[in-house]
Amino acid sequence: GRLRSGAVAKLKRWRKGHSSDCNPETRQHRLAARSRFCSRPAEKSNLTVDAVKLHNELQSGSLRLERPNDSAQLRMEEDSAGEAATERSSGTFLSGLSDCTNVTFSKVQRFWESNSAAHKEICAVLAAVTEVIRSRGGKESETEYFAALMTTLEAVESPESLAAVAYLLNLVLKRVPSPVLIKKFSDASKAFMGIVSSQACSSSTSALRWVLSCLATLLRKQDLAAWSYPVTLQVYHGLLSFCVHTKPKVRKAAQYGVCSVLRGSEFMFGDAAPEHHPAAPSTAKFCVQEIEKAGGTKEATTTLHILALLRDLLPCFPAAVVKTCCETLLRVMTLSHVLVTACAMQAFHSLFSAQASVACLPAELNAQIITALYDYVPSTSDLQPLLTWLSTMERAHINLGRLQKDLCWAHLPRLFSAAMNCFLSPHSQVVAAAAQTLETLLSECVAPHMDDLGTVSASAPAPAAYLCKMFRSVEEGLTYRFHAAWDEVLRVLEVFFETCGKQCHPIMRKCLRSLCDLRLSPHFPYTAEVDQAVGAAVSAMGPEVLLEAVPLEIDGKEETLDFPRSWLLPVLRDYVQGARLSFFTSYFLPLAAALKSRALEFTQAGKSVEAKIYDTLQWQVWTLLPGFCTHPTDLLGAFKGLARTLGMAISERPDLRPTVCQALRTLIHKGCETDAERAEVGRFAKNFLPILFNVYSQPEEDGGSSAQRRSVLDTVRAYLTITDPQMVCGFLQKASEKLTSPESSEFARLSILDLVVAMAPYADEQSLGSLYHTIQPSLQSKERSMQKKAYRVLEEVCAAPHAPCQAFVRSHLQDLQAALLDSLKSAASPAKRPRLKCLCHIVKQLSAEHEPFITALVPEVILCTKEVSVGARKNAFVLLVEMGHAFIRFGPTPQEAMQRFLLLVYAGLTGSVTMISCTVLALTRLFFEFKDHLELSVVEQLLQNICLLLASRTRDVVKAALGFLKVTLLLVDTKVLAKHIQAMLEAVGNLSDDMRRHFRMKLRNLFTKFIRKFGFELVKGLLPAEYHKVLVNIRKAEARSRKQRALRQAAADTDEEEAPPAQPRGDSMEEILADSEDEEEEEEERQRSKEWRKQARQKGQAWLKEGEEDEPLNFLDPNVSQRVLATEPGPKRSRGVSHDFQVSEDGRLIIHEEEEEVDDDEAKGADEEMADVLQDVGLRSKKSQKRRFREEPDDEEHEAGTYPQYRAGGSGIHRQLDKEPAFGAEYRSKKGKGDVKKKGQLDPYAYIPLNRARLNRRKRAKMQGQFKGLMKGAQRGAKAGRRNRQKAQRP
């Protein structure tokens, strides 16, 4: 808070410049720390050497050990203020603690730094016990610690020591072997029970809670025979009695202990494990008695404690006991106590969620509980209780469905009816929860058993009759009284259609008609939800059932142009699958023909609008075909009746060509699932492929647009996968003849080559040989397009996985090498990409004798790293890497092979400027890829050569060298780089002024990496003075980014801490057996308990909902419990509108501009650095490139007339020129961020800045008058404008 006036002068402040002195004058905390650990105390202390000796003697005497000169000096701390230790005591204090070899106490070894007296006492006891065990020659095993601690437990008297010993026992007991605990059960339980009885009424709870935890561990380790003795049950009941203790920590420890005994006893996991624990019936009896004893008292505290225990224990009880407990829970719920009812519901929820066995929860008892819970349905306006009830009933029915399906189905209709009533709730959360409950029940309880049912009709017997009742309940949600929740009702109907539509379509037809009528209502807001629901019905029932229930009402003979059901066509298009293909042939094909003829009639009559409408409708009908081709049920019998129509549509109807081609591709990929179906569709390849070939070979005016031609080519590729290879060879031979025919035009030859590229992978070896001789002259053709297509053919053959293609490549390997080397000089730039890819596939199959071929390729590959085409550059880098792998295959060792390969690449450094820059790029990529196969001397030599190249006067060479340095900084070890950092920085520092200006951003990035790796001072010392300014700027930016990252991390951690902690449920075995240690201060616990009590009082409040209007409340009404609300009745206040803007610490909104980007370049991590490296070595296209290389078409080039239409977008020459300026763009600053004022124009802003000072009461009067002049000026201006308008309007 703010300081009072005048208090500032009284504060001690650092003198200017002395806030970070190493030895300040005021050293209060340093002196205290020194006195505590390693020096003589500055003042007299109560803790002396004599006091420590006395303590050791008392401890050793109580342990009955004769140790006259005990070296374990323990530091006793009674008060945290003014504590100090001598050099001797502090040194020996850690001797038994820090070197304790038993891992059980690893947690305790952290306590010695704590200021808590309890922690220090624990450390002292552990150190003493460890020294005792060592003096006896013990091995510090768990059993030895158990014995020593039990002896200490009987001797200590102070509550602090007792708590410390009990805590250590609690840790070690979990690791003591079970036979030891079984044998020592009598003695240990007697000692524990004695301490429990003496500490039961003590104000300190630490010792009691740890002893209770020890008791639970001791009981859990006993075998089944031990539970037949009365003493075991007596000890257990002693533990059980503390489950209703008034102290929260004691009660929590007892409840965790009871749960761990009943659910986690070791004999419960053996082969001969009983169905339930022997103590389970007596535990249930205790719970019931405590609840009945508490009765209907106002606070019901004991009842709440028992209900929390039952929540975890109910699944462990036998069936008879579970029934008794459930009856007690139901009786308690009649008290209408809000918290008691909620806890009881949670107990039922945990019982059903545990999926207990039939021995615990029979199906009949599950059904009885479901029936009983209907008497406790909360009011629809009571938010939280109703959500709990719905969740509990959902789990109850799912569990009943697991136990007995028929009984579950018999109870589902009533729950569906009750859940539909929840849709009338004013709370949106209740409506959403009810809808989610119904959807879950349909998917969990109904869907798994639908295949066992036949077709369900309205008069069907059970269990189909139950399904009819459920659907009627949901269908009633379409009435007007549910209109506020129609969106949720429609979602439930969608799930109903999905799960049951296939069998239940007879009872759903009326609902489908209602949905379609509802969608036609004016201003209906849920059209998208209706479309999804009807779409789910289409997917499940099929289009035939839907159109029988809801006719399309379109036949081409309409007198008006009103098509009320035309919205069904897009729905059918999106959701049809698994339908009969013959239905499309019999219903939709005649409809499309009728609509097309009607459109032609209107066109001839000159009615273009009507013709367009009917033409659109017939096109929409045709778009249903791909859906019908998705997993059709009658493909074998129906395709032959449709094939002729499809072929005619492809050849004669350019407008339908893309749709029909898509349908054929869908049929091949998603419809032909068996060999018979593939053979049936492939049988028509002799009809479809010639049609597709002819269409693709036609010029663009007749063959359609470039997109249509691509669609045709994709369809050809798909059809070739199911075509007979002999037929493909025949087509390939005819295509080769047309290629060599002088009558073929250039467009025809290019189109044929595209088709040959598609067919080549499916031909046999003989056909491939003849094809190779046909296209070989084209490899050196002066027509670039022909040359590129020829290389594409070779590429497809070399890359194909089929056996004939691989055999052809092996048999013609020498011929291919010779042809590719001969065509090297004549290779055009557009052909580089397929040529390099073809070479890449060939290099993969080469052996050591082909090394001269790779050597001849090196210069070409290096130069191609700077080709214009992005794809060519990418393939060049890939080929370079493949050549490296080939040399490694050739041997003899990877290191020698790489050195031999690098010598070939080094030759490029003696060539032209372009060759040098390309060679550096190639070396960068090879270094990145093969860094593990390069010797250290090779790397150092490479680095020295690159540093020499930095002195070049050519920008391309310097740019490539800087990229190599950046890769080196990331990949090479710091120790290796340290030898060369001086040479590297000197080379960078000697750059000319022109180079430094041109590459300032690259240099800045490079310096940032140097500073991160070697530190600021070293880099600054090795660079000239003209670089120092940018280095200082980098250091500041790095510090700023680190600070921002730390703040963001701190804010994220704060958000995580503020999240409400999950309440311990004890659902799993691990949670129950988890350590329940809680080492927080007693003061914090008291503070928390106060807050919990306050929250409990608020939660425990309840309201009575009065009768309607003046009707009095009838307390004898059986449904009166629904009038007791946990939520305050009345109108809800709307919550504040949530905005998506960031908020600074002082409450200001942070709004980024549309085109503003947060500059995170300064805070780049490893991911960003790796992205830079990948960019430099050709693994990722650069951001500054105008067009990105798209891998999807993968070298499939578009020839003249087939390029996609260009669209502006990007930067530079590709920017969009006709783009409308953004609103307010005229005020944008050209030099920096934000807006600027323009002379003669309005100000770019009109707002009042927010200021905290305006909240000050004393300054309010001044603030209120600040804007009076502004308002008066605006009012005067408005009046003047009004007068001027009136004058202008006068005649």
XYZ file of C-alpha atoms in Angstrom, residues 487-788:
302
model
C -29.876 -26.262 -30.992
C -29.150 -28.852 -28.276
C -32.238 -30.905 -29.213
C -31.050 -31.012 -32.807
C -27.622 -32.226 -31.718
C -29.222 -35.038 -29.700
C -31.337 -35.962 -32.721
C -28.189 -36.018 -34.841
C -26.607 -38.551 -32.488
C -29.866 -40.545 -32.429
C -29.866 -40.718 -36.223
C -26.213 -41.766 -36.291
C -26.573 -44.578 -33.760
C -30.058 -45.915 -34.520
C -30.988 -44.614 -37.967
C -30.142 -47.794 -39.831
C -32.619 -49.927 -37.830
C -35.102 -47.309 -36.589
C -35.878 -45.373 -39.765
C -39.591 -46.379 -39.748
C -40.201 -44.509 -36.474
C -38.023 -41.553 -37.509
C -39.742 -40.538 -40.731
C -42.241 -38.276 -39.012
C -39.402 -36.533 -37.202
C -37.566 -36.009 -40.481
C -40.644 -34.354 -41.963
C -40.925 -32.136 -38.886
C -37.291 -31.120 -39.219
C -37.704 -30.185 -42.860
C -40.867 -28.192 -42.122
C -39.117 -26.481 -39.242
C -36.249 -25.432 -41.486
C -38.660 -23.681 -43.832
C -39.969 -21.514 -40.989
C -39.219 -17.814 -41.518
C -36.148 -16.546 -39.643
C -35.298 -20.014 -38.340
C -31.908 -19.591 -36.589
C -30.694 -23.219 -36.536
C -30.507 -24.157 -40.217
C -26.932 -25.443 -39.868
C -27.941 -27.759 -37.007
C -30.912 -29.063 -39.027
C -28.607 -29.719 -41.996
C -26.231 -31.688 -39.762
C -29.082 -33.718 -38.250
C -30.584 -34.522 -41.657
C -27.071 -35.303 -42.930
C -26.599 -37.806 -40.103
C -29.901 -39.402 -41.129
C -28.696 -39.615 -44.741
C -25.445 -41.306 -43.669
C -27.213 -43.838 -41.461
C -30.481 -44.526 -43.326
C -29.438 -43.830 -46.888
C -30.869 -41.334 -49.377
C -33.750 -43.581 -50.391
C -35.330 -43.598 -46.950
C -34.891 -39.844 -46.610
C -36.496 -39.077 -49.990
C -39.389 -41.418 -49.197
C -40.042 -39.524 -45.978
C -39.247 -36.067 -47.376
C -39.747 -35.961 -51.170
C -37.508 -33.588 -53.075
C -40.551 -32.037 -54.851
C -38.474 -31.304 -57.959
C -39.388 -33.017 -61.242
C -38.761 -30.418 -63.949
C -42.476 -29.736 -64.487
C -42.984 -27.027 -61.881
C -45.226 -24.119 -62.703
C -43.416 -21.809 -60.275
C -39.736 -21.424 -59.584
C -40.164 -22.062 -55.878
C -38.143 -25.122 -54.800
C -38.689 -25.409 -51.034
C -36.740 -28.656 -50.668
C -33.768 -27.742 -52.862
C -31.620 -27.358 -49.708
C -31.645 -31.162 -49.490
C -29.358 -31.463 -52.523
C -26.250 -29.947 -50.832
C -26.992 -32.010 -47.709
C -27.205 -35.183 -49.763
C -23.996 -34.247 -51.567
C -22.060 -33.851 -48.305
C -23.377 -36.900 -46.436
C -24.206 -39.643 -48.968
C -22.002 -42.718 -48.616
C -22.537 -46.464 -48.642
C -25.686 -46.095 -50.778
C -26.945 -48.066 -53.779
C -25.375 -46.875 -57.024
C -28.441 -48.139 -58.886
C -30.610 -45.644 -56.973
C -28.657 -42.789 -58.548
C -29.151 -44.408 -61.951
C -32.899 -44.924 -61.500
C -33.835 -41.719 -59.643
C -31.321 -38.939 -60.112
C -30.192 -39.529 -63.696
C -33.737 -39.135 -65.160
C -34.246 -36.121 -62.873
C -31.050 -34.491 -64.155
C -32.063 -35.165 -67.749
C -35.511 -33.628 -67.171
C -34.013 -30.543 -65.546
C -31.508 -30.126 -68.390
C -34.217 -30.366 -71.043
C -36.292 -27.790 -69.145
C -33.278 -25.483 -69.024
C -32.827 -25.853 -72.783
C -36.503 -24.982 -73.309
C -36.113 -21.784 -71.287
C -32.912 -20.947 -73.154
C -34.667 -21.296 -76.491
C -37.522 -19.154 -75.175
C -35.038 -16.448 -74.172
C -35.663 -16.786 -70.427
C -32.086 -16.781 -69.214
C -32.844 -16.515 -65.466
C -35.142 -19.539 -65.449
C -32.683 -21.462 -67.640
C -29.868 -20.676 -65.213
C -31.922 -21.907 -62.245
C -32.725 -25.251 -63.855
C -29.172 -25.623 -65.118
C -27.879 -25.098 -61.580
C -30.335 -27.659 -60.216
C -29.272 -30.322 -62.723
C -25.620 -29.593 -61.908
C -26.396 -30.027 -58.196
C -27.988 -33.391 -58.958
C -24.839 -34.489 -60.766
C -22.665 -33.436 -57.800
C -24.316 -36.228 -55.791
C -22.496 -38.818 -57.914
C -19.144 -38.786 -56.000
C -21.045 -39.500 -52.784
C -22.833 -42.457 -54.347
C -19.425 -43.728 -55.546
C -18.109 -43.765 -51.957
C -18.374 -47.356 -50.719
C -21.393 -48.331 -52.876
C -23.197 -51.497 -51.866
C -24.037 -52.765 -55.357
C -20.986 -51.874 -57.436
C -20.727 -55.252 -59.180
C -24.239 -55.115 -60.553
C -24.856 -51.392 -61.009
C -21.697 -49.978 -62.603
C -22.246 -51.500 -66.002
C -25.600 -49.673 -66.272
C -23.963 -46.345 -65.431
C -20.665 -46.595 -67.336
C -22.041 -45.600 -70.766
C -23.737 -42.507 -69.350
C -20.544 -41.441 -67.578
C -18.464 -41.862 -70.731
C -20.894 -39.702 -72.714
C -20.881 -37.075 -69.991
C -17.066 -36.864 -70.083
C -16.873 -36.527 -73.853
C -19.969 -34.400 -74.536
C -20.574 -32.344 -71.366
C -17.570 -30.150 -70.455
C -19.560 -28.626 -67.579
C -19.991 -32.070 -65.953
C -16.487 -33.339 -66.753
C -14.808 -32.402 -63.399
C -17.670 -33.918 -61.383
C -17.718 -37.182 -63.341
C -13.927 -37.462 -63.200
C -14.030 -36.917 -59.460
C -16.690 -39.620 -59.175
C -14.544 -42.097 -61.119
C -11.516 -41.357 -58.920
C -13.630 -41.770 -55.782
C -15.022 -45.042 -57.100
C -11.507 -46.386 -57.755
C -9.981 -45.240 -54.469
C -12.937 -45.723 -52.077
C -15.309 -48.056 -53.878
C -13.166 -50.873 -55.212
C -12.372 -52.728 -51.999
C -12.293 -56.311 -53.330
C -10.509 -57.855 -56.308
C -13.844 -58.576 -57.989
C -14.874 -54.912 -57.746
C -11.521 -53.731 -59.088
C -11.815 -56.170 -61.971
C -15.382 -54.990 -62.710
C -14.403 -51.325 -62.898
C -11.112 -52.130 -64.670
C -13.071 -54.018 -67.312
C -14.299 -50.677 -68.656
C -10.783 -49.202 -68.973
C -10.874 -49.919 -72.706
C -13.889 -47.573 -72.918
C -12.969 -44.826 -70.455
C -9.230 -44.404 -71.132
C -9.580 -43.593 -74.885
C -12.275 -41.043 -74.040
C -10.055 -39.466 -71.391
C -7.048 -39.524 -73.770
C -9.011 -37.772 -76.496
C -10.359 -35.130 -74.126
C -6.906 -34.404 -72.728
C -5.333 -34.192 -76.180
C -7.823 -31.602 -77.409
C -6.852 -27.915 -77.370
C -8.094 -25.837 -74.468
C -11.122 -24.469 -76.328
C -12.564 -27.973 -76.735
C -10.846 -29.795 -73.875
C -11.911 -27.325 -71.208
C -9.874 -25.180 -68.852
C -6.506 -26.106 -67.380
C -8.204 -27.242 -64.147
C -10.427 -29.614 -66.143
C -7.407 -31.002 -67.995
C -5.619 -31.648 -64.684
C -8.731 -33.423 -63.422
C -8.786 -35.608 -66.554
C -5.097 -36.451 -66.140
C -5.604 -37.351 -62.462
C -8.461 -39.638 -63.494
C -6.207 -41.313 -66.076
C -3.593 -41.938 -63.392
C -6.217 -43.407 -61.041
C -7.710 -45.674 -63.744
C -4.279 -46.969 -64.740
C -3.887 -48.493 -61.249
C -6.653 -51.024 -61.997
C -6.042 -51.450 -65.727
C -4.604 -54.644 -67.255
C -0.844 -54.116 -67.988
C -1.201 -55.527 -71.511
C -3.824 -52.903 -72.294
C -1.499 -50.205 -70.939
C 1.278 -51.452 -73.235
C -1.067 -51.220 -76.185
C -2.019 -47.660 -75.329
C 1.679 -46.837 -74.841
C 2.566 -48.182 -78.266
C -0.156 -46.076 -79.946
C 1.030 -43.019 -78.045
C 4.604 -43.623 -79.222
C 3.385 -43.792 -82.821
C 1.567 -40.491 -82.468
C 4.679 -38.922 -80.930
C 6.731 -39.729 -84.003
C 3.946 -38.866 -86.452
C 4.683 -35.651 -88.389
C 0.965 -34.842 -88.466
C 0.804 -34.284 -84.694
C 0.894 -30.693 -83.542
C 3.177 -29.468 -80.778
C 0.237 -29.265 -78.323
C -0.761 -32.840 -79.188
C 2.776 -34.131 -78.679
C 3.074 -32.402 -75.303
C -0.296 -33.798 -74.213
C 0.680 -37.291 -75.372
C 3.925 -37.007 -73.416
C 1.888 -36.137 -70.287
C -0.137 -39.301 -70.856
C 3.030 -41.308 -71.458
C 4.417 -40.027 -68.141
C 1.289 -41.376 -66.449
C 1.381 -44.752 -68.268
C 5.115 -45.486 -68.129
C 5.248 -46.904 -64.568
C 2.668 -49.583 -65.474
C 4.295 -50.874 -68.702
C 6.408 -54.026 -69.092
C 10.155 -54.054 -69.762
C 9.866 -54.547 -73.529
C 7.486 -51.612 -73.936
C 9.737 -49.458 -71.776
C 12.695 -50.280 -74.040
C 10.849 -49.159 -77.164
C 9.552 -46.082 -75.325
C 13.112 -45.162 -74.299
C 14.314 -45.276 -77.885
C 11.354 -43.114 -78.873
C 12.006 -40.335 -76.363
C 15.823 -40.452 -76.393
C 16.136 -37.879 -79.204
C 13.888 -35.534 -77.239
C 16.460 -35.396 -74.400
C 18.558 -33.127 -76.631
C 15.647 -31.376 -78.305
C 15.848 -27.607 -78.684
C 12.180 -27.371 -77.705
C 12.391 -26.909 -73.965
C 8.931 -28.302 -73.227
C 9.588 -31.498 -75.163
C 12.947 -31.921 -73.447
C 11.413 -31.470 -70.006
